[in-house]
Amino acid sequence: MKHIAVVGGGIVGLAIAYKLSLMKEVKVSVFEKESSQGQHQSGNNSGVLHCGLSYTPNSLKAKLAVNGIKQMVDFCVQNYVKHDICGQIVVAADDEEVKTLDNIAARGKANGLQGLKYLSRYDLKQREPHVKAKKALLVPEEGIVDYKGVMQKMVDKIKESGNEIFFNSKVQNIEETDKELILKVNDKEYKFDLLISCTGLYADMVYQNLTGNKRPLRIVPFRGEYMKIKSEYKDLVNHLIYPVPNPKYPFLGVHFTRMINESRELGPNAVFALKREAYTNKDISLSEFYDSISYKGFHKFVLKNFKFALGEFASSMSNRSFLKKAKRLVPDIELNMIERGVAGVRAQAMNTSGKLIMDFKIEKVNKQIHVLNAPSPAATSSLAIADYVIENYVG
Ligand SMILES: Cc1cc2nc3c(=O)[nH]c(=O)nc-3n(C[C@H](O)[C@H](O)[C@H](O)COP(=O)(O)OP(=O)(O)OC[C@H]3O[C@@H](n4cnc5c(N)ncnc54)[C@H](O)[C@@H]3O)c2cc1C
């Protein structure tokens, strides 16, 4: 019997623990520092099932999104979790974006997506009467889901199979011998053969604390703030409406989302956060802020992306600036139709050159496996990430 510790009860840690719990020869224990699962990225995202449209063909992201959405839909069907493959429209607002949209459609085809098609003016009006587009691409395989419902089912299944989840259990250090890993959490000692860290916003720090090695990258927190469309105006959009993503960034741009509870959200922007779990612009941690700004890569990122960073900051400070981004897709939207909504914080890995690392990144050091970068669409892909980690690293 192999005893495996999973650190982090977000959707990636839970998906890995769930898949391990299906293996007869494995016992798994999950350690989560909060009082329940999914309190960070996994419980504060757009709730979208991404099918693999814009990711670089053959990247881990592309492969695991395409496989992951199928597994996630099957999981939802089998466990009665709400979801809807409602389709997405990607809107090019000018000639430059039309070119990028054509490239993205080609990527989608290379990734094996079915049914991609450009909508005629008539078809667009039928589907989304308020959207204005120079060119609009329909992505029929994209959808929405209740990720909190998914995580609750994963927790139930892990426990039903006789495995354990410890909440309020922060993992801070570990002793590694030739034979085993010894973990001390809340004054109790546990012994494991292997540990898998899926700690999102703290993935680099947990890596450093547990392996003793220097961090190979830095997690920089980017808050994503949402606006809510007031319920009386929710018919302004029917499905998912996205701008053409800028291929330079892993962020998809302010978009309209029909949530699984029928509300309509607008966002998220991507604002540098002054703390890793900073859900408002008043949340600050001096040590975490210093950790980001003292990083060589961060200086290079800011120098190269000053205009982008300023634009995102402006949308955090002013509703009008936020609205400007939305009006490119739906010109009829006005300030009186929206109100400030929730926020999530993305764990985005950056390297010393100031590049945002686009692909998923996993590293094994002795008996420890660290998921170091699992940005969007890691929620969609979580069950496929679990297979990948188990097949390639657990053995
Ligand atoms: C605003 C936003 C919108 C997004 N939209 C989408 C979307 O529509 N579709 C999609 O597929 N993806 C989306 N994503 C990305 C997706 O949510 C994340 O990629 C995914 O949730 C990552 O899951 P995770 O388990 O790695 O991280 P998390 O959910 O952050 O989980 C990490 C967990 O580790 C715990 N932890 C940290 N340190 C320790 C420690 N020392 N000991 C114990 N526990 C610890 C944390 O408390 C946390 O619960 C979005 C993300 C954001 C922020």
mmCIF file of C-alpha atoms and ligand atoms in Angstrom, residues 7-13 31-34 40-42 44-48 50 147 169-171 198-200 202 206 226 344-346 374-380, ligand 1:
data_model
loop_
_atom_site.group_PDB
_atom_site.id
_atom_site.type_symbol
_atom_site.label_atom_id
_atom_site.label_comp_id
_atom_site.label_asym_id
_atom_site.label_seq_id
_atom_site.Cartn_x
_atom_site.Cartn_y
_atom_site.Cartn_z
ATOM 1 C CA VAL A 7 -1.335 19.361 -0.089
ATOM 2 C CA GLY A 8 -4.024 21.814 -1.233
ATOM 3 C CA GLY A 9 -7.774 21.287 -1.429
ATOM 4 C CA GLY A 10 -8.455 23.308 -4.560
ATOM 5 C CA ILE A 11 -9.825 21.566 -7.643
ATOM 6 C CA VAL A 12 -6.408 20.320 -8.817
ATOM 7 C CA GLY A 13 -5.499 18.732 -5.447
ATOM 8 C CA PHE A 31 -4.241 18.679 3.775
ATOM 9 C CA GLU A 32 -5.953 22.037 3.224
ATOM 10 C CA LYS A 33 -5.117 25.154 5.243
ATOM 11 C CA GLU A 34 -8.649 26.611 5.050
ATOM 12 C CA HIS A 40 -9.218 30.391 -3.412
ATOM 13 C CA GLN A 41 -8.854 30.163 -7.205
ATOM 14 C CA SER A 42 -11.111 27.141 -7.675
ATOM 15 C CA ASN A 44 -13.649 32.220 -7.282
ATOM 16 C CA ASN A 45 -13.368 31.796 -11.022
ATOM 17 C CA SER A 46 -15.569 32.386 -14.080
ATOM 18 C CA GLY A 47 -17.127 28.915 -13.945
ATOM 19 C CA VAL A 48 -16.334 28.287 -17.603
ATOM 20 C CA HIS A 50 -12.766 25.811 -21.732
ATOM 21 C CA TYR A 147 -17.184 24.157 -9.871
ATOM 22 C CA SER A 169 -4.207 21.994 8.226
ATOM 23 C CA LYS A 170 -1.385 24.108 6.846
ATOM 24 C CA VAL A 171 1.690 22.188 5.709
ATOM 25 C CA CYS A 198 -1.139 21.647 -5.447
ATOM 26 C CA THR A 199 -0.965 24.863 -3.494
ATOM 27 C CA GLY A 200 -1.907 27.414 -6.152
ATOM 28 C CA TYR A 202 1.683 29.511 -2.640
ATOM 29 C CA VAL A 206 5.680 25.524 -0.533
ATOM 30 C CA TYR A 226 -15.898 41.079 -11.772
ATOM 31 C CA GLY A 344 -10.632 35.931 -7.581
ATOM 32 C CA VAL A 345 -6.831 35.935 -7.543
ATOM 33 C CA ARG A 346 -4.873 34.094 -10.226
ATOM 34 C CA ALA A 374 -1.782 25.613 -12.977
ATOM 35 C CA PRO A 375 -3.443 28.734 -14.413
ATOM 36 C CA SER A 376 -6.693 28.778 -16.402
ATOM 37 C CA PRO A 377 -8.012 26.379 -17.694
ATOM 38 C CA ALA A 378 -6.741 24.192 -14.857
ATOM 39 C CA ALA A 379 -10.229 23.951 -13.337
ATOM 40 C CA THR A 380 -11.623 22.554 -16.605
HETATM 41 C C1 LIG B 1 -10.562 35.090 -11.657
HETATM 42 C C2 LIG B 1 -10.290 33.713 -12.186
HETATM 43 C C3 LIG B 1 -11.067 33.193 -13.251
HETATM 44 C C4 LIG B 1 -10.805 31.915 -13.750
HETATM 45 N N1 LIG B 1 -11.669 31.344 -14.652
HETATM 46 C C5 LIG B 1 -11.517 30.040 -14.993
HETATM 47 C C6 LIG B 1 -12.490 29.374 -15.778
HETATM 48 O O1 LIG B 1 -13.532 29.924 -16.110
HETATM 49 N N2 LIG B 1 -12.254 28.083 -16.145
HETATM 50 C C7 LIG B 1 -11.119 27.406 -15.777
HETATM 51 O O2 LIG B 1 -10.950 26.257 -16.139
HETATM 52 N N3 LIG B 1 -10.204 28.017 -14.974
HETATM 53 C C8 LIG B 1 -10.391 29.284 -14.571
HETATM 54 N N4 LIG B 1 -9.494 29.893 -13.718
HETATM 55 C C9 LIG B 1 -8.322 29.145 -13.287
HETATM 56 C C10 LIG B 1 -8.668 28.099 -12.255
HETATM 57 O O3 LIG B 1 -9.598 28.582 -11.314
HETATM 58 C C11 LIG B 1 -7.376 27.654 -11.573
HETATM 59 O O4 LIG B 1 -6.456 27.312 -12.588
HETATM 60 C C12 LIG B 1 -7.598 26.437 -10.681
HETATM 61 O O5 LIG B 1 -8.661 26.705 -9.798
HETATM 62 C C13 LIG B 1 -6.334 26.118 -9.918
HETATM 63 O O6 LIG B 1 -6.660 25.153 -8.947
HETATM 64 P P1 LIG B 1 -5.641 24.799 -7.789
HETATM 65 O O7 LIG B 1 -6.224 23.671 -7.036
HETATM 66 O O8 LIG B 1 -4.286 24.614 -8.419
HETATM 67 O O9 LIG B 1 -5.507 26.124 -6.933
HETATM 68 P P2 LIG B 1 -6.420 26.690 -5.734
HETATM 69 O O10 LIG B 1 -7.854 26.570 -6.027
HETATM 70 O O11 LIG B 1 -5.915 28.061 -5.449
HETATM 71 O O12 LIG B 1 -6.102 25.714 -4.534
HETATM 72 C C14 LIG B 1 -4.876 25.719 -3.834
HETATM 73 C C15 LIG B 1 -5.203 25.349 -2.405
HETATM 74 O O13 LIG B 1 -4.000 25.133 -1.688
HETATM 75 C C16 LIG B 1 -4.219 25.582 -0.342
HETATM 76 N N5 LIG B 1 -2.904 25.781 0.258
HETATM 77 C C17 LIG B 1 -1.949 26.703 -0.082
HETATM 78 N N6 LIG B 1 -0.859 26.557 0.703
HETATM 79 C C18 LIG B 1 -1.118 25.527 1.555
HETATM 80 C C19 LIG B 1 -0.377 24.901 2.606
HETATM 81 N N7 LIG B 1 0.860 25.288 2.932
HETATM 82 N N8 LIG B 1 -0.951 23.861 3.286
HETATM 83 C C20 LIG B 1 -2.208 23.449 2.980
HETATM 84 N N9 LIG B 1 -2.953 24.024 2.005
HETATM 85 C C21 LIG B 1 -2.418 25.034 1.287
HETATM 86 C C22 LIG B 1 -5.034 26.858 -0.544
HETATM 87 O O14 LIG B 1 -5.717 27.236 0.633
HETATM 88 C C23 LIG B 1 -5.958 26.468 -1.675
HETATM 89 O O15 LIG B 1 -7.203 25.960 -1.226
HETATM 90 C C24 LIG B 1 -9.727 31.158 -13.197
HETATM 91 C C25 LIG B 1 -8.980 31.669 -12.132
HETATM 92 C C26 LIG B 1 -9.285 32.910 -11.603
HETATM 93 C C27 LIG B 1 -8.547 33.389 -10.399
#
